[in-house]
CSV table of N, CA and C and ligand atoms in Angstrom, one decimal:
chain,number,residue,atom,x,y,z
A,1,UNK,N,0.8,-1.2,0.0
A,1,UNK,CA,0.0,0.0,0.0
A,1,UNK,C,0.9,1.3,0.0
A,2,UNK,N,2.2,1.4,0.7
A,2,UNK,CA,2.6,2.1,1.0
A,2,UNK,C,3.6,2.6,-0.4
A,3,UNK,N,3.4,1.7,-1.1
A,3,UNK,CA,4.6,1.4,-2.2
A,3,UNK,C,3.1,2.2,-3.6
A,4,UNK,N,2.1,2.0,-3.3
A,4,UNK,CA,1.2,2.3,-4.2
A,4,UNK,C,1.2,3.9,-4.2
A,5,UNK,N,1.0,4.0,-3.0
A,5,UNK,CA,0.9,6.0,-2.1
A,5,UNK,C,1.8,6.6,-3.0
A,6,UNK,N,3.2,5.5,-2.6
A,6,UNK,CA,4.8,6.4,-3.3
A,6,UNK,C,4.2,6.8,-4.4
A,7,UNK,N,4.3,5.3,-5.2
A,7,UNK,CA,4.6,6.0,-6.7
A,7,UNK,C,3.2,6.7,-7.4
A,8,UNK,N,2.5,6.7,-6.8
A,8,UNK,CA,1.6,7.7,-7.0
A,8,UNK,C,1.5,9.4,-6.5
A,9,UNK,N,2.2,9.6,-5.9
A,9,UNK,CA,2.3,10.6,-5.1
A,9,UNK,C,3.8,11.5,-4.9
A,10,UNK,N,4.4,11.0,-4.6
A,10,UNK,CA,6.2,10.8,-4.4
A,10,UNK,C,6.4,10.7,-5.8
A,11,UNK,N,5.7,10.3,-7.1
A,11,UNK,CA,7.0,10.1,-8.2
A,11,UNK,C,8.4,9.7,-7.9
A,12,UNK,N,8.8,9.3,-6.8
A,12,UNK,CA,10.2,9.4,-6.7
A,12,UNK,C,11.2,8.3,-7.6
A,13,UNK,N,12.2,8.5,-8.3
A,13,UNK,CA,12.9,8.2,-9.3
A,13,UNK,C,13.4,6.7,-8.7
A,14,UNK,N,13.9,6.7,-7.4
A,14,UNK,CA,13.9,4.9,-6.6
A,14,UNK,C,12.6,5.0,-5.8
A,15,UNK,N,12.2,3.8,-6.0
A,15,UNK,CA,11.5,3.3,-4.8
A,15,UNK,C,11.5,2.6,-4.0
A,16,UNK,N,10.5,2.5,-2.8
A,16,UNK,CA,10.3,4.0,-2.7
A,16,UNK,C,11.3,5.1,-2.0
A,17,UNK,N,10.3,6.4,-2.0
A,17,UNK,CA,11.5,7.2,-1.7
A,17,UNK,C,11.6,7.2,0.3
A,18,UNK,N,12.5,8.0,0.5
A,18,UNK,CA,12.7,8.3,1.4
A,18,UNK,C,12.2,8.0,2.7
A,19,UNK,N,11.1,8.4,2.6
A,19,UNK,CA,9.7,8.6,3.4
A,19,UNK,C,9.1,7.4,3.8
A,20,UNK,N,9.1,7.1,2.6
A,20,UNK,CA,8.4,6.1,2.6
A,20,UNK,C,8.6,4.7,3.0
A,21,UNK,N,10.2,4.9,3.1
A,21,UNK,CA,11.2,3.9,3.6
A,21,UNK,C,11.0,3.5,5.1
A,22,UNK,N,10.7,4.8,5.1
A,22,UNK,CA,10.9,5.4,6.8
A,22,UNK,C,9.9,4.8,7.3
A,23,UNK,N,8.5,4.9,6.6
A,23,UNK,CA,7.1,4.3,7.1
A,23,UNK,C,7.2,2.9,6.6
A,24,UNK,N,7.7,2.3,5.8
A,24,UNK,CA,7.6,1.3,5.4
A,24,UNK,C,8.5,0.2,7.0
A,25,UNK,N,9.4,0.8,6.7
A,25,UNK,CA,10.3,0.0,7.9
A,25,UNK,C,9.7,0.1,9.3
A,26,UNK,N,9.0,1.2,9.9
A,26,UNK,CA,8.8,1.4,11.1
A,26,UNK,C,7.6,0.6,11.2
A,27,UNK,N,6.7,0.5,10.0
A,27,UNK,CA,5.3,-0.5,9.5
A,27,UNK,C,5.7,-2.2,10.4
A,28,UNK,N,6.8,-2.4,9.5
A,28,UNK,CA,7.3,-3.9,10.0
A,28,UNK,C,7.6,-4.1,11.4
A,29,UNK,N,8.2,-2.9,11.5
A,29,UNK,CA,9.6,-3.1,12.9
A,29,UNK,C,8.3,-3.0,13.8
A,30,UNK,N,7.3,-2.3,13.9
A,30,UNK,CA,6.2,-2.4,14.9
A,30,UNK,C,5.5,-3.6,15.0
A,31,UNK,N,5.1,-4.1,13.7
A,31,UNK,CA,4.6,-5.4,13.2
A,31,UNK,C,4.7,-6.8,14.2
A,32,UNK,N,6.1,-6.7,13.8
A,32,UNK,CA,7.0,-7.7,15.2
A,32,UNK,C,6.9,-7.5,16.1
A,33,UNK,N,6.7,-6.4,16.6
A,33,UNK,CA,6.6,-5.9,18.1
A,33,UNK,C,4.8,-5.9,19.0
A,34,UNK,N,4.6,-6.1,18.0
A,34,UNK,CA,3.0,-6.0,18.5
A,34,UNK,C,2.3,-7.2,19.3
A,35,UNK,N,1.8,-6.9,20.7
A,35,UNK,CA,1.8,-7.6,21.8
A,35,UNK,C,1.1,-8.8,20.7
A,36,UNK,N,-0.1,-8.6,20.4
A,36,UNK,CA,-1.0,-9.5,20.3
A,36,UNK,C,-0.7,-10.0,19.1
A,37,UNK,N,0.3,-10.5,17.9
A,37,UNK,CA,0.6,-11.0,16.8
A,37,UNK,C,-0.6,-12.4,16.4
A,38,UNK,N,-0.7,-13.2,16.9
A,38,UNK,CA,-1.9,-13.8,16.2
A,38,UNK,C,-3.1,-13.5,16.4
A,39,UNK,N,-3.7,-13.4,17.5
A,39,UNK,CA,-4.5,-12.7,18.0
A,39,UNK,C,-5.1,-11.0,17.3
A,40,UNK,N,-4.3,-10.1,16.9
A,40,UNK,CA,-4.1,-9.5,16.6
A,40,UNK,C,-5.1,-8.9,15.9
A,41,UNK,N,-5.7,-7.6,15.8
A,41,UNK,CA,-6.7,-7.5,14.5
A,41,UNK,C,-6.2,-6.7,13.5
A,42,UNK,N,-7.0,-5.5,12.8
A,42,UNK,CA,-6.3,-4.9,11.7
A,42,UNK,C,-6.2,-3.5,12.8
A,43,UNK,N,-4.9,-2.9,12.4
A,43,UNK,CA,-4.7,-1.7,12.9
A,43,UNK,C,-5.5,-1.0,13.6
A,44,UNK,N,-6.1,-0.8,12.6
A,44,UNK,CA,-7.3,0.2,13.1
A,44,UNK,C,-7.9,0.4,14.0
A,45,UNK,N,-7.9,-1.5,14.6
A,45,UNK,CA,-8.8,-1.6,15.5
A,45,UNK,C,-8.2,-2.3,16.9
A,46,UNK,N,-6.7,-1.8,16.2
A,46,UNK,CA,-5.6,-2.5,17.9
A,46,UNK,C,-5.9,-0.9,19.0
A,47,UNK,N,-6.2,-2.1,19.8
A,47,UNK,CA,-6.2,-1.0,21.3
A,47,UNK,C,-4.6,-0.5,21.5
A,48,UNK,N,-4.1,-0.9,21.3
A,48,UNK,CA,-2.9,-0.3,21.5
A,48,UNK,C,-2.5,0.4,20.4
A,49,UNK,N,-1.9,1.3,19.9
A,49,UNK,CA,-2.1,1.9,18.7
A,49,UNK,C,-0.3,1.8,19.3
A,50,UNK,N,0.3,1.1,17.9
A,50,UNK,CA,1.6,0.8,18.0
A,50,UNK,C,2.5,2.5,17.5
A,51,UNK,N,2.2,3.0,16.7
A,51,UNK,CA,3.1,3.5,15.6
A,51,UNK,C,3.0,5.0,16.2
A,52,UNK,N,4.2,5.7,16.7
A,52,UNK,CA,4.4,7.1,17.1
A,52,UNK,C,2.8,7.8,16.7
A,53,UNK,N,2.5,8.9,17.4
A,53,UNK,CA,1.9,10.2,16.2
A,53,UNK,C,1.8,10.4,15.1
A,54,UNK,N,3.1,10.7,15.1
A,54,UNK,CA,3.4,11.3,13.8
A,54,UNK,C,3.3,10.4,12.4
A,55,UNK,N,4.3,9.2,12.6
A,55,UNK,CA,3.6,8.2,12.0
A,55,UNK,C,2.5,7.8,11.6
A,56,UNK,N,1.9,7.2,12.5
A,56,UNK,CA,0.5,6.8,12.9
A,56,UNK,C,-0.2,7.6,11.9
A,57,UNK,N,-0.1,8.8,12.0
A,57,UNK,CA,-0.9,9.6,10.8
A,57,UNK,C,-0.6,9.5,9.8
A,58,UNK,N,0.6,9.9,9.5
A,58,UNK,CA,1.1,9.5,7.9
A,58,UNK,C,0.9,8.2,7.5
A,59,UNK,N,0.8,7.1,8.2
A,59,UNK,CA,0.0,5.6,7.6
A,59,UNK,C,-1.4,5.9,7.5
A,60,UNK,N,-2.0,6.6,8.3
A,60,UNK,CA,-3.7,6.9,8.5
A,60,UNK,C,-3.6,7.2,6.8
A,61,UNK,N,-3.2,8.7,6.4
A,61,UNK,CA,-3.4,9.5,5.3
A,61,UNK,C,-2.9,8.3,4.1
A,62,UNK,N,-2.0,7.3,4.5
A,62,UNK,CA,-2.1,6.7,3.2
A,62,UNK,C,-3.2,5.4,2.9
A,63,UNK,N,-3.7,4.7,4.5
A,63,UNK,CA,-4.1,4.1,4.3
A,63,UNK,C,-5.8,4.6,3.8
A,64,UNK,N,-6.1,5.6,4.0
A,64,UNK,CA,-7.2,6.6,3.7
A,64,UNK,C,-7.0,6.8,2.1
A,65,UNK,N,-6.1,6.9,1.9
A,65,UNK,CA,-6.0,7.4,0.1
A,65,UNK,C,-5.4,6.1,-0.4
A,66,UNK,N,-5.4,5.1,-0.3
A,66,UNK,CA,-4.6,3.6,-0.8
A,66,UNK,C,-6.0,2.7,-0.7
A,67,UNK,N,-6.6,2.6,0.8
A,67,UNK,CA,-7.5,1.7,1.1
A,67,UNK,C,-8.2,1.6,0.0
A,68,UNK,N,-9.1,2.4,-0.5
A,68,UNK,CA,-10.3,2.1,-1.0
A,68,UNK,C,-9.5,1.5,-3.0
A,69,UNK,N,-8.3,1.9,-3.1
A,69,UNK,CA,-7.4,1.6,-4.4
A,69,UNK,C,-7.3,0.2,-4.5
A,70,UNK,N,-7.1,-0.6,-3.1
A,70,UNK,CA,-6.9,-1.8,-2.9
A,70,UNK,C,-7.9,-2.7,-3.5
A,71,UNK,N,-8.9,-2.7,-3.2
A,71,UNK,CA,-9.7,-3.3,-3.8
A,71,UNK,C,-9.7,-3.3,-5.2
A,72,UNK,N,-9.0,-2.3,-6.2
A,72,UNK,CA,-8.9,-2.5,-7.5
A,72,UNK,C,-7.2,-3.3,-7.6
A,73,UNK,N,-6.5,-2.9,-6.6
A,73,UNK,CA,-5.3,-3.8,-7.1
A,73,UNK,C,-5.2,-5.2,-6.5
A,74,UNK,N,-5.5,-5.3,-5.5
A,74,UNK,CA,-5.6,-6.7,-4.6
A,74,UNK,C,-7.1,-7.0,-3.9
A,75,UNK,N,-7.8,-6.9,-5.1
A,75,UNK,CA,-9.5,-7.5,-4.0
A,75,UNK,C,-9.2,-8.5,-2.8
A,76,UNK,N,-8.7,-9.4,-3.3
A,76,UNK,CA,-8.7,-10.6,-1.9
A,76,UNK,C,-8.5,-10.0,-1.2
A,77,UNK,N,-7.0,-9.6,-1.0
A,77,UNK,CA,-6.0,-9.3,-0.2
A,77,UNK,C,-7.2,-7.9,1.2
A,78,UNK,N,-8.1,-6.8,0.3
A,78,UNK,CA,-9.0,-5.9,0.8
A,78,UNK,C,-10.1,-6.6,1.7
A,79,UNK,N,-10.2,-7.5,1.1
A,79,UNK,CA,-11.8,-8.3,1.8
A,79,UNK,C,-11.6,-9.1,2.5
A,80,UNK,N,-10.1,-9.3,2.5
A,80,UNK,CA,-9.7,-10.5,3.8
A,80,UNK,C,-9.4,-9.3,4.6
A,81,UNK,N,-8.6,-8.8,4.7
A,81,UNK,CA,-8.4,-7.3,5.5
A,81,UNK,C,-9.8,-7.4,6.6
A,82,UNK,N,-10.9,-6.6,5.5
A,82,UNK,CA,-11.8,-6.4,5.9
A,82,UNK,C,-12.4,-7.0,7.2
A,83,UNK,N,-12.9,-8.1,6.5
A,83,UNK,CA,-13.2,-10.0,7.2
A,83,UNK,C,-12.4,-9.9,8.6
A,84,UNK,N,-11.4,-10.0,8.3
A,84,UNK,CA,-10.4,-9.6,9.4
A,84,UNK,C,-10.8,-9.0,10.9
A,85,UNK,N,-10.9,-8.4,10.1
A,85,UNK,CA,-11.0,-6.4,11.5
A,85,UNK,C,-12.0,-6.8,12.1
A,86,UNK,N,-13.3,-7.3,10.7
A,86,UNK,CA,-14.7,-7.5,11.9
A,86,UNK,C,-14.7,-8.4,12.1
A,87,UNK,N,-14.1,-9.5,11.7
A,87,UNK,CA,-14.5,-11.3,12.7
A,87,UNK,C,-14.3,-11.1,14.3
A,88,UNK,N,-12.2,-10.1,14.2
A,88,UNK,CA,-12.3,-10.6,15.2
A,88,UNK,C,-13.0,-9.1,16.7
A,89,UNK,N,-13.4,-8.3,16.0
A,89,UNK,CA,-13.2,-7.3,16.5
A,89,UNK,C,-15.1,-7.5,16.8
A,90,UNK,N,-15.8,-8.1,16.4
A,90,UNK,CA,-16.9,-8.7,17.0
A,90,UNK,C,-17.1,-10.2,17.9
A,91,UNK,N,-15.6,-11.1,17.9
A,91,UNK,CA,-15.3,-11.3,18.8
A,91,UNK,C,-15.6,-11.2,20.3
A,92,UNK,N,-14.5,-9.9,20.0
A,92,UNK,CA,-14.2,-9.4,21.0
A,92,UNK,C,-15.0,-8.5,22.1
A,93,UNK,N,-16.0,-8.1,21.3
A,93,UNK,CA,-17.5,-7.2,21.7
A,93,UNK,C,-18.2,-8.2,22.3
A,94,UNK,N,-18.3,-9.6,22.3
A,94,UNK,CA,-19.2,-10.3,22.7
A,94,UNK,C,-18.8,-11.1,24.2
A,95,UNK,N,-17.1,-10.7,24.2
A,95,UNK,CA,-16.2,-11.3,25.9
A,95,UNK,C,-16.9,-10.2,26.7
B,1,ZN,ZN1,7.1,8.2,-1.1
């Protein structure tokens, strides 16, 4: 997603650029670190909100302008997403 943002946005000549590197790595390196890894749901909807502020937003604004793109580049990949967030996140509403 974050690679879709770039070169849509960033044009940058490598990809991606800079920035994006930045979020892209900090994306993972949180990834691994996140208490609840299987368990886990989609971002959005982790109580713990892993990723600085500042961050955090700059993923918000791409995943806000990327999300709804997804479904034209990776349907599955969107709808499992989706599936995802609310299987377990109504789960969780019913403990
Ligand atoms: Zn970029």
């Amino acid at each position: 997603m974050i690679m879709i943002y770039c070169r849509r946005f960033h044009k940058p000549k490598v990809m991606p650029c800079e920035r994006c590197q930045e979020l892209l790595n900090y994306a993972l390196h949180r990834l691994t670190l996140c208490p609840f890894q299987e368990g886990k749901t989609t971002c959005g909807k982790c109580r713990i909100h892993c990723y600085k502020p500042e961050i955090r937003q700059e993923i918000q604004k791409v995943m806000r302008i990327v999300g709804p793109k997804m479904l034209l580049y990776h349907p599955m990949l969107a709808i499992y997403h989706l599936l995802d967030g609310f299987r377990k996140s109504a789960k969780k509403s019913i403990k």
